[in-house]
GROMACS .gro file of N, CA and C in nm:
model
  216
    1UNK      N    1   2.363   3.819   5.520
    1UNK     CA    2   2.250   3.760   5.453
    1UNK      C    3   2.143   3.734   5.558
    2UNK      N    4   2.020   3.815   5.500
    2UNK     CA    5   1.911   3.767   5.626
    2UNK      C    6   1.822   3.715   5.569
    3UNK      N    7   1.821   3.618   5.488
    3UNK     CA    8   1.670   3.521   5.373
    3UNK      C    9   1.717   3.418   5.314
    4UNK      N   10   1.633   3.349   5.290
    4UNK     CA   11   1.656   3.208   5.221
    4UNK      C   12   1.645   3.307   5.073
    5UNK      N   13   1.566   3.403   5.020
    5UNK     CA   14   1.579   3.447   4.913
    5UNK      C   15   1.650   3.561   4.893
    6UNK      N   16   1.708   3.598   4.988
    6UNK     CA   17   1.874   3.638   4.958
    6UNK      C   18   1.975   3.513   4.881
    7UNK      N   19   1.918   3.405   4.987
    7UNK     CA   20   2.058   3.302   4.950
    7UNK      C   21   2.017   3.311   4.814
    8UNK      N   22   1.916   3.253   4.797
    8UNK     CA   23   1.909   3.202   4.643
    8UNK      C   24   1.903   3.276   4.520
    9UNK      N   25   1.886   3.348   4.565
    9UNK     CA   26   1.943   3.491   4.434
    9UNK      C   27   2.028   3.499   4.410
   10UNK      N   28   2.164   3.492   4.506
   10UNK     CA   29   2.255   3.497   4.525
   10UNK      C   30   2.310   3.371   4.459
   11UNK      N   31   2.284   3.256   4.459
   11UNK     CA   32   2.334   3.091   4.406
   11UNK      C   33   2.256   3.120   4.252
   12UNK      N   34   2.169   3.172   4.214
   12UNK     CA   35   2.122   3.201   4.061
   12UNK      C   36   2.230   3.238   3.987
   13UNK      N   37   2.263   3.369   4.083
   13UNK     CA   38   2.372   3.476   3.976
   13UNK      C   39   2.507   3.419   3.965
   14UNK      N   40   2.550   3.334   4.096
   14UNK     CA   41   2.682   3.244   4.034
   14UNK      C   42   2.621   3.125   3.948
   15UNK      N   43   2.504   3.075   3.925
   15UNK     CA   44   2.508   2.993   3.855
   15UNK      C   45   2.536   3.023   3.690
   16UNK      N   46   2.429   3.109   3.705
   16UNK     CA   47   2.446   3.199   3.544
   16UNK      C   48   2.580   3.231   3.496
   17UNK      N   49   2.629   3.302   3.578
   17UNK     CA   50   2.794   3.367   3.570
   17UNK      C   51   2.854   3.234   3.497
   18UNK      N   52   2.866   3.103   3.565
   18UNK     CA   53   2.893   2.985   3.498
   18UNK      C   54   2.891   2.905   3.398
   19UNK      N   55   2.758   3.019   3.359
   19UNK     CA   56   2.680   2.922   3.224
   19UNK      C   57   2.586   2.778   3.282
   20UNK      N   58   2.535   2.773   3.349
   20UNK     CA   59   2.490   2.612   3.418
   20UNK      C   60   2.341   2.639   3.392
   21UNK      N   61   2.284   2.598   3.367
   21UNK     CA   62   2.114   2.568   3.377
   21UNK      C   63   2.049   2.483   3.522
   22UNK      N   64   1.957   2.528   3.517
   22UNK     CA   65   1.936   2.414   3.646
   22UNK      C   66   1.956   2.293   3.631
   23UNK      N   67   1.885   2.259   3.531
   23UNK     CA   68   1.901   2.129   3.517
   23UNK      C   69   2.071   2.025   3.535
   24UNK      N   70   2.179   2.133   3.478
   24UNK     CA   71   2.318   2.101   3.503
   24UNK      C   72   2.340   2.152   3.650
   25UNK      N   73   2.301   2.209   3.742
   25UNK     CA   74   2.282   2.239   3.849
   25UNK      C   75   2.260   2.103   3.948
   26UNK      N   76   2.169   2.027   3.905
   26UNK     CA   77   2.053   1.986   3.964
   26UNK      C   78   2.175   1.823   3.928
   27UNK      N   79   2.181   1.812   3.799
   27UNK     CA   80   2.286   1.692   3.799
   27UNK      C   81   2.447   1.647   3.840
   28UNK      N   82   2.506   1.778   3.873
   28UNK     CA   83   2.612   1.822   3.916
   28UNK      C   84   2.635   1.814   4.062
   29UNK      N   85   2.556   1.860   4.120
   29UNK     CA   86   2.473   1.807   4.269
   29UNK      C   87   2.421   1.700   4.321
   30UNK      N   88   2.356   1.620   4.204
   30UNK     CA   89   2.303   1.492   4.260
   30UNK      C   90   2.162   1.567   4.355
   31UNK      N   91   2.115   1.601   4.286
   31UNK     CA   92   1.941   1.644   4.350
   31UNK      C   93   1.860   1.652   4.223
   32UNK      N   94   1.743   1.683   4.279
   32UNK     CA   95   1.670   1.697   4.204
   32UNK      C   96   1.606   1.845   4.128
   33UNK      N   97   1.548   1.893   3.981
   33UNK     CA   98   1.567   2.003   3.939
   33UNK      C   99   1.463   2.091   4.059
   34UNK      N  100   1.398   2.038   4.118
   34UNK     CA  101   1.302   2.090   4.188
   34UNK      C  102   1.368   2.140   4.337
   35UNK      N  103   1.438   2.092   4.336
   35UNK     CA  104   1.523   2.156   4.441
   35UNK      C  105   1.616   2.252   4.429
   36UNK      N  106   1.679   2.240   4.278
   36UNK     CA  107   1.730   2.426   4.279
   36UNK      C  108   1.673   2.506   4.229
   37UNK      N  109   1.532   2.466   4.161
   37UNK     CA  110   1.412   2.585   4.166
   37UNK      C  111   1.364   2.651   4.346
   38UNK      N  112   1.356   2.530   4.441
   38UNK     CA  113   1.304   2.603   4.513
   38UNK      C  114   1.355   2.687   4.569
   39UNK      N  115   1.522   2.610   4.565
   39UNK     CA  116   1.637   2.702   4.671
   39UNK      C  117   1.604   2.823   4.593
   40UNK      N  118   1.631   2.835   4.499
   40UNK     CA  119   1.644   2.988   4.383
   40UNK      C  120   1.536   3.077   4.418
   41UNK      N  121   1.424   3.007   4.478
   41UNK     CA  122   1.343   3.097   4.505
   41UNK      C  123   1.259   3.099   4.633
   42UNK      N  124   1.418   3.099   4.710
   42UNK     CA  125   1.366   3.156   4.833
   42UNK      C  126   1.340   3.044   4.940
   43UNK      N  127   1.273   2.921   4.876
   43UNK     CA  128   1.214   2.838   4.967
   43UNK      C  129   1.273   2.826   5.129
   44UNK      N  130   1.236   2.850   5.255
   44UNK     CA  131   1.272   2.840   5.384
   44UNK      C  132   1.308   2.691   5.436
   45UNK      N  133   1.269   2.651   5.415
   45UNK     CA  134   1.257   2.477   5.404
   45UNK      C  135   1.394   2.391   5.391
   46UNK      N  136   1.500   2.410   5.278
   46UNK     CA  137   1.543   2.339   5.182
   46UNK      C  138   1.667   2.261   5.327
   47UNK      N  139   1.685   2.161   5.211
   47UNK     CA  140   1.781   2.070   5.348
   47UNK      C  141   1.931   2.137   5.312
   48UNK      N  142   2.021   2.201   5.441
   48UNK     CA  143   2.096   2.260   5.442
   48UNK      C  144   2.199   2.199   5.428
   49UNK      N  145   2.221   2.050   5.444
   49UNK     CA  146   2.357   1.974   5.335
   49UNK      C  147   2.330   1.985   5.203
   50UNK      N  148   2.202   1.988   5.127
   50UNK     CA  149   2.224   1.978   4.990
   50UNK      C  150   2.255   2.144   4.991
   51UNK      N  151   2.230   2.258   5.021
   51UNK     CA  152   2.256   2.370   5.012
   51UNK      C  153   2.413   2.422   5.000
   52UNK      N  154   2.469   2.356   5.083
   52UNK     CA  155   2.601   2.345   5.143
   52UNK      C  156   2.723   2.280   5.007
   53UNK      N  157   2.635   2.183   4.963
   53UNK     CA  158   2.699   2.097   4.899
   53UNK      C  159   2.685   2.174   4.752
   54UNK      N  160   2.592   2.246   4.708
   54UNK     CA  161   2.528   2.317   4.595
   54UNK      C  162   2.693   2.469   4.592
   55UNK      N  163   2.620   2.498   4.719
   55UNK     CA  164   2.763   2.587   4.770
   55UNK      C  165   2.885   2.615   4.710
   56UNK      N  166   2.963   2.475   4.762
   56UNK     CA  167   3.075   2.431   4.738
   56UNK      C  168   3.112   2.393   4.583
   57UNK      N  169   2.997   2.339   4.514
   57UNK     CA  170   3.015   2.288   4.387
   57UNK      C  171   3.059   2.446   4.315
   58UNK      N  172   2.977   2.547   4.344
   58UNK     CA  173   2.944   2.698   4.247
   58UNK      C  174   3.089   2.732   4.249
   59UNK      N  175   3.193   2.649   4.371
   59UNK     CA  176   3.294   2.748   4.377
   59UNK      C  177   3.308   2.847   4.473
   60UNK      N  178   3.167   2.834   4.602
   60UNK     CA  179   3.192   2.945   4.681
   60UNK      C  180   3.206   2.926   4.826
   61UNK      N  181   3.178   2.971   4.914
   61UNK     CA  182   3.213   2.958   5.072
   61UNK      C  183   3.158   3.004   5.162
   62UNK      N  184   3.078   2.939   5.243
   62UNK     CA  185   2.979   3.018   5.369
   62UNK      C  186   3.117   3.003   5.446
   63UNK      N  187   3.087   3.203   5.533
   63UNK     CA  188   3.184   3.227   5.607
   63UNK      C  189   3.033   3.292   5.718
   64UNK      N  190   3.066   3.278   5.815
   64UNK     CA  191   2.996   3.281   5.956
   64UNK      C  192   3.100   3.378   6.054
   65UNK      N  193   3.022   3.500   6.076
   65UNK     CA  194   3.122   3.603   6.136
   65UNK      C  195   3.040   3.690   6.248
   66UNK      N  196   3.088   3.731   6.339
   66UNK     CA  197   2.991   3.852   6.439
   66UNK      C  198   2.937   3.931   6.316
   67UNK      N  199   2.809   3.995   6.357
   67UNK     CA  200   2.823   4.121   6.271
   67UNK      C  201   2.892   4.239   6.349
   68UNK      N  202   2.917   4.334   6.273
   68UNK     CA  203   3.006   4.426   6.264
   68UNK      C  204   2.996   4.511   6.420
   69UNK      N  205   3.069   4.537   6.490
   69UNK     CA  206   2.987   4.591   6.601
   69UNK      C  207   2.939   4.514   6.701
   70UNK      N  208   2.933   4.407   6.715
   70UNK     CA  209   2.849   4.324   6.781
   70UNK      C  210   2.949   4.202   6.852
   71UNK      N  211   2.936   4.183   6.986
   71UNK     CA  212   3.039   4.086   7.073
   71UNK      C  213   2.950   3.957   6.995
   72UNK      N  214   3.019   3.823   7.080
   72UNK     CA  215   2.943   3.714   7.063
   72UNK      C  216   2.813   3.702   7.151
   0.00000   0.00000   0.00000
């Protein structure tokens, strides 16, 4: 993943998959709806514990790896 609007495209389509609206997004999380509009779209900004925490709720898992080919 190289974008904040990678990520959040990516957190849309598991949300949907779920059935969740933002708004159940947004209360499920404990944030505000304006914050998984922005994540969703891209925003560079967003604070990376609520991201993290948004994450974990969907059911999914940041994994952090070399890329392919590449020492540390």
């Amino acid at each position: 993943m190289r974008s904040s609007a990678e990520l959040g495209a990516l957190l849309r389509t598991h949300r949907k998959q779920q059935a969740l609206t933002q708004l159940d997004m947004a209360g499920l999380g404990n944030t505000g709806n304006r914050f998984i509009v922005e994540l969703e779209n891209g925003k560079p900004t967003v604070q990376l514990q609520k991201v993290l925490d948004l994450v974990h709720l969907l059911g999914l898992e940041l994994v952090l790896r070399p890329k392919a080919g590449k020492g540390c």
